[in-house]
Amino acid sequence: MASIDGALLDFKRLDRLATGDTAIHRLDPRAKVLATLVFVVTVVSFGKYEVTALVPFLLFPVAMVALGNLPVSYIIKKIALLCPFALVVGIFNPIFDREVLVQIGSLGITGGWLSFASIVMRSILTVGAAIVLVGVTGFPGVCLALERIGMPRVFAVQLLFLYRYIFVLTDEGSRMERARKLRAFGKKMQPGIFGSLVGHLLLRTWQRAERIHMAMLARGFTGEFHTRKDTEFGSREMLFLFGWSALFIILRFLNLSQLVGSLVTGISP
Amino acid sequence: MSHHIVEVRNLRHVYPDGTVALRDVSFRITHGESVAIIGANGAGKSTLLLHLNGFLSPTAGEIRIGDYPLTKATLPEIRRTVGMVFQDPDDQLFMPTVYDDVAFGPLNLGLPGMEVEQRVKEALEKVGAGHLQDKPPYNLSGGEKKRVAIATVLSMSPDILVMDEPTDGLDPHARRQLMALLKDFSHTRIFTSHDLDMVLELCSRVIILHEGEVRADGPALEIFRNDELLAQCRLEKPLSMQGCPVCRGKG
Amino acid sequence: MHMADALLSPAVGGTMWAVSAGTIAYCARKVRTDLDDSKVPLMGVLGAFIFAAQMINFSIPATGSSGHLGGGLLLSILLGPYAAFLTLASVLVIQALFFADGGLLALGCNIFNLGFFPAFIAYPFVYRRLIGAQQTRSRMTMAAIVAAVIGLQLGAFGVVLETVTSGLSSLPFSTFVVMMQPIHLAIGVVEGFVTAAVASFVYKARPELIQFSPEARSTGSRPVRGVLLAFLAIAVLTGGFVSWFASKDPDGLEWAIAKVTGKEELRAPAQGLLGTLAEVQQKTAVLPDYSFKKPGETGKDETQPAGQRKNAEGSRLGTSVSGVIGALVTLALALLIGFLLKKRQQAV
């Protein structure tokens, strides 16, 4: 997150994808959230050294990108950032785990490299699933789904408020930082200055919260939140959720890559 | 509540830190009037507005809206009667979509679903924002935000509209649109503004606040002709009354 | 130090999800009954503030590197532990969904590591105890640094434990601890210093925001202990259940499915399309489908039937030349399907 404005633009872009109007976008968010959860749990339930059996799982994010009409290059770029922590930790595997597990011709592949490859594959799948979920559902949709699945209302409201004001406050923060930079002549931000700059931002945030509360009271707020519930969990949603879940479970126990590989290599001379 | 009257009697407000924001303010605004409250920064305009909706309670004095005095018991009814549009629409639009935001008030009033939907449609139609209903508020332009903020209040069908700096931060075109919209309303309207040309166009009556007191209260034209008064209160004539130095005498 | 899905086993991820969800539910109830409704927008906006503040970097004196505010301790100071925990959890949800920080399953771990420790340990048991009655600037700084360090050390240790118990990383426990803890000592000192700088600025400008934080009084007493005990109970129960589950078979999910379907092993069904495919595979395969060289068995090419998955990790993986080629073909197929779907989508 080197540049504030860059990060913001990126954020807004992902947010805008959710305004698409495809069959996938129109599905009840609950179906998409639950299918994604089943997907993630299935993916991480594989053994430490599994690589090839994970590949068929790409079908899910790929199909969602295609059906949801999401921009492919953008999604790939987001996934390519992956989770740095997982990779940093994973890269130690080849060092500590040197047992040769697989022999391909004269090339011996150690367990460390296998499990590292597995971690990379898992990262791609899980991170991809999360990003694609937001892209075809939108954050408010995800919140609504979680609330209807059982998340406390207070927390749903909290998520929606947070989301609403991220744009407002990061704008405000980046204006302050720009104003400081203009007068700093290349000097780095000192912690003391950071304290008062961010302190100011905090005070303004607090005042804003007071104004928002007034605006809520002005419209009869009494502590209860009413949200629209206009989507329905119908047969399309059933089909989506159970169709994908069934596929994930089949793919969990049937190594499709292995099967296809045997077929291909068996047929070709 | 047939009489949409706002009456303020000897209102005084002292903040906890000892600052006297309002010394002694009295006025009476009757049904259908369009009144501007103007004054320099720190004259007490915002403090006054916050009293009209019961966010601040008077240190001394009394406020009556319609037939009721403003008390804790009448507060819910008064908040429905007085629609308050805040200066920064970002403070007023806090829901995920425009529709949710406009429906927020009616839902809090406990109205049935059909009625809520109809009110939301009408309010958005009225401000010309029907096509925006599924958008999230942060993706709107300044002018759109302002109009939607007004719709969030209209959906509660208030009798009195109170607006803090309605034209603040709008581009000339959006400002024009908004003024045309406000002109059409038949509500009792109370504005605060530094946009004196807007005041001249929309308001027949002007109240000048100066250092927490009502310094003048009368027809807009009369007050804007009083150079001495304006100067004392750190104000000036609307540009349209100043005569253009370039085209003077020709237009 | 966001925990990631890729490093988690379902057992650990699931346990931490249950723990975090339970804590969220508890805090939500608490916040509903204890706080006035003006806190509703305040918590939301402060969550957004944490984002804004994290985007502003400062340079760490004498190192040349830069840091940013974590915010857990600051929120606890401003809001009290319950509201702070909910706010932090909401920030982490956004990070998981939009910035790919960790992922959905790891969310439970992250909320626990970065939310629970600062709000329910560092703040009530360290910060409040150290600061006592008088809030002078030096006392505030000292308390904030100690509390931030302890909170982050616990969080980092949480990451280590979660990673090691999941078993996907081969890093030995001790090496991992030695890597993580010192880094987070440094980060903790910086976090504490910056938290104190912001908090004391606010304290000077509007002392009532910090002094009368409604829950500040009640912390360290019963309610927090309640949370701790409840958390422990949930953790022990879920952990116990899950590990019993897992010990039956190294692979809990597989075991569960086998139980449900009533079969010892889940085989590719012998009839239908899959059966035919399996037959075709048997007949056409040139390369043995599981050509595994297990350590110690080199030279002896062992072929195992697909159903035999007893022997833990090693034998379960069908990784051979055919597996690799198959993976590539499957990948191509997946992309092709995606491409076709997209074409259709655009045509509609």
PDB file of C-alpha atoms in Angstrom, chain B residues 30-191:
ATOM      1  CA  THR B  30     -45.406  31.270   9.760  1.00  0.00           C
ATOM      2  CA  HIS B  31     -46.834  28.789   7.309  1.00  0.00           C
ATOM      3  CA  GLY B  32     -45.237  28.662   3.854  1.00  0.00           C
ATOM      4  CA  GLU B  33     -42.649  31.344   4.514  1.00  0.00           C
ATOM      5  CA  SER B  34     -39.163  31.048   3.081  1.00  0.00           C
ATOM      6  CA  VAL B  35     -36.685  32.567   5.482  1.00  0.00           C
ATOM      7  CA  ALA B  36     -32.911  32.895   5.421  1.00  0.00           C
ATOM      8  CA  ILE B  37     -30.869  33.149   8.589  1.00  0.00           C
ATOM      9  CA  ILE B  38     -27.592  34.827   7.714  1.00  0.00           C
ATOM     10  CA  GLY B  39     -24.643  36.138   9.624  1.00  0.00           C
ATOM     11  CA  ALA B  40     -20.857  36.019   9.904  1.00  0.00           C
ATOM     12  CA  ASN B  41     -18.960  32.901  10.942  1.00  0.00           C
ATOM     13  CA  GLY B  42     -19.568  32.278  14.618  1.00  0.00           C
ATOM     14  CA  ALA B  43     -22.752  34.369  14.722  1.00  0.00           C
ATOM     15  CA  GLY B  44     -24.695  31.427  16.133  1.00  0.00           C
ATOM     16  CA  LYS B  45     -26.514  30.144  13.036  1.00  0.00           C
ATOM     17  CA  SER B  46     -25.603  26.493  13.462  1.00  0.00           C
ATOM     18  CA  THR B  47     -26.348  26.548  17.180  1.00  0.00           C
ATOM     19  CA  LEU B  48     -29.757  27.973  16.383  1.00  0.00           C
ATOM     20  CA  LEU B  49     -30.527  25.300  13.784  1.00  0.00           C
ATOM     21  CA  LEU B  50     -29.547  22.529  16.174  1.00  0.00           C
ATOM     22  CA  HIS B  51     -32.211  23.806  18.551  1.00  0.00           C
ATOM     23  CA  LEU B  52     -34.989  23.579  15.981  1.00  0.00           C
ATOM     24  CA  ASN B  53     -34.700  19.818  15.952  1.00  0.00           C
ATOM     25  CA  GLY B  54     -33.977  19.340  19.623  1.00  0.00           C
ATOM     26  CA  PHE B  55     -30.311  18.331  19.332  1.00  0.00           C
ATOM     27  CA  LEU B  56     -29.432  21.106  21.729  1.00  0.00           C
ATOM     28  CA  SER B  57     -31.688  22.215  24.496  1.00  0.00           C
ATOM     29  CA  PRO B  58     -31.996  25.886  25.403  1.00  0.00           C
ATOM     30  CA  THR B  59     -30.179  27.255  28.420  1.00  0.00           C
ATOM     31  CA  ALA B  60     -33.128  29.630  28.648  1.00  0.00           C
ATOM     32  CA  GLY B  61     -36.108  30.473  26.482  1.00  0.00           C
ATOM     33  CA  GLU B  62     -38.642  28.438  24.553  1.00  0.00           C
ATOM     34  CA  ILE B  63     -39.213  26.942  21.121  1.00  0.00           C
ATOM     35  CA  ARG B  64     -42.611  26.043  19.688  1.00  0.00           C
ATOM     36  CA  ILE B  65     -43.114  24.079  16.523  1.00  0.00           C
ATOM     37  CA  GLY B  66     -46.688  24.144  15.275  1.00  0.00           C
ATOM     38  CA  ASP B  67     -48.945  23.759  18.269  1.00  0.00           C
ATOM     39  CA  TYR B  68     -46.415  22.098  20.542  1.00  0.00           C
ATOM     40  CA  PRO B  69     -43.619  23.390  22.694  1.00  0.00           C
ATOM     41  CA  LEU B  70     -40.383  21.515  22.073  1.00  0.00           C
ATOM     42  CA  THR B  71     -39.942  19.101  24.974  1.00  0.00           C
ATOM     43  CA  LYS B  72     -38.665  15.586  25.400  1.00  0.00           C
ATOM     44  CA  ALA B  73     -42.176  14.229  25.025  1.00  0.00           C
ATOM     45  CA  THR B  74     -42.910  16.029  21.764  1.00  0.00           C
ATOM     46  CA  LEU B  75     -39.466  15.368  20.293  1.00  0.00           C
ATOM     47  CA  PRO B  76     -40.352  12.414  18.029  1.00  0.00           C
ATOM     48  CA  GLU B  77     -43.310  14.254  16.531  1.00  0.00           C
ATOM     49  CA  ILE B  78     -41.286  17.415  16.080  1.00  0.00           C
ATOM     50  CA  ARG B  79     -38.443  15.579  14.400  1.00  0.00           C
ATOM     51  CA  ARG B  80     -40.939  14.216  11.915  1.00  0.00           C
ATOM     52  CA  THR B  81     -42.412  17.663  11.330  1.00  0.00           C
ATOM     53  CA  VAL B  82     -39.080  19.440  10.929  1.00  0.00           C
ATOM     54  CA  GLY B  83     -36.942  17.935   8.198  1.00  0.00           C
ATOM     55  CA  MET B  84     -33.299  18.802   8.717  1.00  0.00           C
ATOM     56  CA  VAL B  85     -30.850  18.755   5.810  1.00  0.00           C
ATOM     57  CA  PHE B  86     -27.251  18.904   6.996  1.00  0.00           C
ATOM     58  CA  GLN B  87     -24.451  20.842   5.399  1.00  0.00           C
ATOM     59  CA  ASP B  88     -22.320  17.815   4.507  1.00  0.00           C
ATOM     60  CA  PRO B  89     -24.455  15.220   2.723  1.00  0.00           C
ATOM     61  CA  ASP B  90     -21.870  12.582   3.666  1.00  0.00           C
ATOM     62  CA  ASP B  91     -23.109  12.896   7.227  1.00  0.00           C
ATOM     63  CA  GLN B  92     -26.665  12.343   6.155  1.00  0.00           C
ATOM     64  CA  LEU B  93     -26.244   9.488   3.684  1.00  0.00           C
ATOM     65  CA  PHE B  94     -24.956   6.597   5.736  1.00  0.00           C
ATOM     66  CA  MET B  95     -26.774   3.577   4.311  1.00  0.00           C
ATOM     67  CA  PRO B  96     -25.411   1.197   1.632  1.00  0.00           C
ATOM     68  CA  THR B  97     -27.660   2.459  -1.164  1.00  0.00           C
ATOM     69  CA  VAL B  98     -29.642   5.568  -1.982  1.00  0.00           C
ATOM     70  CA  TYR B  99     -32.864   3.594  -1.643  1.00  0.00           C
ATOM     71  CA  ASP B 100     -31.977   2.360   1.850  1.00  0.00           C
ATOM     72  CA  ASP B 101     -31.089   5.873   2.860  1.00  0.00           C
ATOM     73  CA  VAL B 102     -34.366   7.386   1.707  1.00  0.00           C
ATOM     74  CA  ALA B 103     -36.258   4.491   3.310  1.00  0.00           C
ATOM     75  CA  PHE B 104     -34.442   4.888   6.637  1.00  0.00           C
ATOM     76  CA  GLY B 105     -36.818   7.538   8.008  1.00  0.00           C
ATOM     77  CA  PRO B 106     -40.116   5.956   6.914  1.00  0.00           C
ATOM     78  CA  LEU B 107     -39.005   2.570   8.282  1.00  0.00           C
ATOM     79  CA  ASN B 108     -38.217   4.185  11.617  1.00  0.00           C
ATOM     80  CA  LEU B 109     -41.691   5.669  11.597  1.00  0.00           C
ATOM     81  CA  GLY B 110     -42.964   2.102  11.444  1.00  0.00           C
ATOM     82  CA  LEU B 111     -44.797   2.495   8.153  1.00  0.00           C
ATOM     83  CA  PRO B 112     -45.886  -0.628   6.239  1.00  0.00           C
ATOM     84  CA  GLY B 113     -43.724  -1.866   3.365  1.00  0.00           C
ATOM     85  CA  MET B 114     -45.920  -0.668   0.525  1.00  0.00           C
ATOM     86  CA  GLU B 115     -46.196   2.798   1.929  1.00  0.00           C
ATOM     87  CA  VAL B 116     -42.434   2.999   2.483  1.00  0.00           C
ATOM     88  CA  GLU B 117     -41.790   2.019  -1.090  1.00  0.00           C
ATOM     89  CA  GLN B 118     -44.222   4.590  -2.406  1.00  0.00           C
ATOM     90  CA  ARG B 119     -42.741   7.354  -0.283  1.00  0.00           C
ATOM     91  CA  VAL B 120     -39.224   6.520  -1.385  1.00  0.00           C
ATOM     92  CA  LYS B 121     -40.268   6.567  -5.037  1.00  0.00           C
ATOM     93  CA  GLU B 122     -42.066   9.872  -4.659  1.00  0.00           C
ATOM     94  CA  ALA B 123     -39.266  11.552  -2.753  1.00  0.00           C
ATOM     95  CA  LEU B 124     -36.629  10.449  -5.258  1.00  0.00           C
ATOM     96  CA  GLU B 125     -38.857  11.465  -8.173  1.00  0.00           C
ATOM     97  CA  LYS B 126     -39.359  14.872  -6.662  1.00  0.00           C
ATOM     98  CA  VAL B 127     -35.636  15.624  -6.497  1.00  0.00           C
ATOM     99  CA  GLY B 128     -35.039  14.027  -9.889  1.00  0.00           C
ATOM    100  CA  ALA B 129     -32.958  11.160  -8.522  1.00  0.00           C
ATOM    101  CA  GLY B 130     -35.151   8.161  -9.300  1.00  0.00           C
ATOM    102  CA  HIS B 131     -32.436   6.618 -11.462  1.00  0.00           C
ATOM    103  CA  LEU B 132     -29.941   6.698  -8.593  1.00  0.00           C
ATOM    104  CA  GLN B 133     -31.836   4.482  -6.188  1.00  0.00           C
ATOM    105  CA  ASP B 134     -29.553   1.450  -6.294  1.00  0.00           C
ATOM    106  CA  LYS B 135     -26.289   3.381  -6.220  1.00  0.00           C
ATOM    107  CA  PRO B 136     -24.127   3.592  -3.131  1.00  0.00           C
ATOM    108  CA  PRO B 137     -23.999   7.201  -1.872  1.00  0.00           C
ATOM    109  CA  TYR B 138     -20.215   7.544  -2.176  1.00  0.00           C
ATOM    110  CA  ASN B 139     -20.459   7.116  -5.942  1.00  0.00           C
ATOM    111  CA  LEU B 140     -22.669  10.188  -6.377  1.00  0.00           C
ATOM    112  CA  SER B 141     -21.572  13.653  -7.452  1.00  0.00           C
ATOM    113  CA  GLY B 142     -21.858  16.579  -5.044  1.00  0.00           C
ATOM    114  CA  GLY B 143     -25.110  17.798  -6.550  1.00  0.00           C
ATOM    115  CA  GLU B 144     -26.630  14.326  -6.583  1.00  0.00           C
ATOM    116  CA  LYS B 145     -25.656  13.780  -2.949  1.00  0.00           C
ATOM    117  CA  LYS B 146     -27.334  17.017  -1.971  1.00  0.00           C
ATOM    118  CA  ARG B 147     -30.543  16.154  -3.785  1.00  0.00           C
ATOM    119  CA  VAL B 148     -30.644  12.667  -2.330  1.00  0.00           C
ATOM    120  CA  ALA B 149     -30.045  14.118   1.142  1.00  0.00           C
ATOM    121  CA  ILE B 150     -33.118  16.267   0.599  1.00  0.00           C
ATOM    122  CA  ALA B 151     -35.073  13.209  -0.534  1.00  0.00           C
ATOM    123  CA  THR B 152     -34.161  11.366   2.685  1.00  0.00           C
ATOM    124  CA  VAL B 153     -35.961  14.133   4.530  1.00  0.00           C
ATOM    125  CA  LEU B 154     -38.890  14.503   2.105  1.00  0.00           C
ATOM    126  CA  SER B 155     -39.771  10.832   2.522  1.00  0.00           C
ATOM    127  CA  MET B 156     -40.771  11.578   6.099  1.00  0.00           C
ATOM    128  CA  SER B 157     -43.211  14.171   4.683  1.00  0.00           C
ATOM    129  CA  PRO B 158     -42.151  17.029   6.917  1.00  0.00           C
ATOM    130  CA  ASP B 159     -44.050  20.301   7.105  1.00  0.00           C
ATOM    131  CA  ILE B 160     -40.987  22.417   7.688  1.00  0.00           C
ATOM    132  CA  LEU B 161     -37.643  22.128   5.904  1.00  0.00           C
ATOM    133  CA  VAL B 162     -34.499  23.343   7.619  1.00  0.00           C
ATOM    134  CA  MET B 163     -31.330  23.446   5.547  1.00  0.00           C
ATOM    135  CA  ASP B 164     -27.806  24.301   6.541  1.00  0.00           C
ATOM    136  CA  GLU B 165     -25.860  25.845   3.643  1.00  0.00           C
ATOM    137  CA  PRO B 166     -27.781  24.072   0.858  1.00  0.00           C
ATOM    138  CA  THR B 167     -25.631  25.378  -2.000  1.00  0.00           C
ATOM    139  CA  ASP B 168     -22.283  24.849  -0.266  1.00  0.00           C
ATOM    140  CA  GLY B 169     -19.708  23.141  -2.471  1.00  0.00           C
ATOM    141  CA  LEU B 170     -21.900  22.798  -5.567  1.00  0.00           C
ATOM    142  CA  ASP B 171     -20.832  23.717  -9.080  1.00  0.00           C
ATOM    143  CA  PRO B 172     -22.860  26.494 -10.777  1.00  0.00           C
ATOM    144  CA  HIS B 173     -25.046  24.076 -12.707  1.00  0.00           C
ATOM    145  CA  ALA B 174     -25.833  21.886  -9.696  1.00  0.00           C
ATOM    146  CA  ARG B 175     -26.498  25.007  -7.660  1.00  0.00           C
ATOM    147  CA  ARG B 176     -29.001  26.226 -10.258  1.00  0.00           C
ATOM    148  CA  GLN B 177     -30.746  22.837 -10.307  1.00  0.00           C
ATOM    149  CA  LEU B 178     -31.005  22.779  -6.553  1.00  0.00           C
ATOM    150  CA  MET B 179     -32.380  26.307  -6.374  1.00  0.00           C
ATOM    151  CA  ALA B 180     -35.027  25.489  -8.962  1.00  0.00           C
ATOM    152  CA  LEU B 181     -35.994  22.486  -6.858  1.00  0.00           C
ATOM    153  CA  LEU B 182     -36.199  24.435  -3.616  1.00  0.00           C
ATOM    154  CA  LYS B 183     -38.280  27.152  -5.248  1.00  0.00           C
ATOM    155  CA  ASP B 184     -40.961  24.590  -6.048  1.00  0.00           C
ATOM    156  CA  PHE B 185     -41.480  23.407  -2.487  1.00  0.00           C
ATOM    157  CA  SER B 186     -44.520  24.590  -0.637  1.00  0.00           C
ATOM    158  CA  HIS B 187     -43.077  23.752   2.770  1.00  0.00           C
ATOM    159  CA  THR B 188     -42.117  26.330   5.308  1.00  0.00           C
ATOM    160  CA  ARG B 189     -38.418  26.744   4.582  1.00  0.00           C
ATOM    161  CA  ILE B 190     -35.576  27.938   6.766  1.00  0.00           C
ATOM    162  CA  PHE B 191     -32.052  28.249   5.341  1.00  0.00           C
TER     163      PHE B 191
END
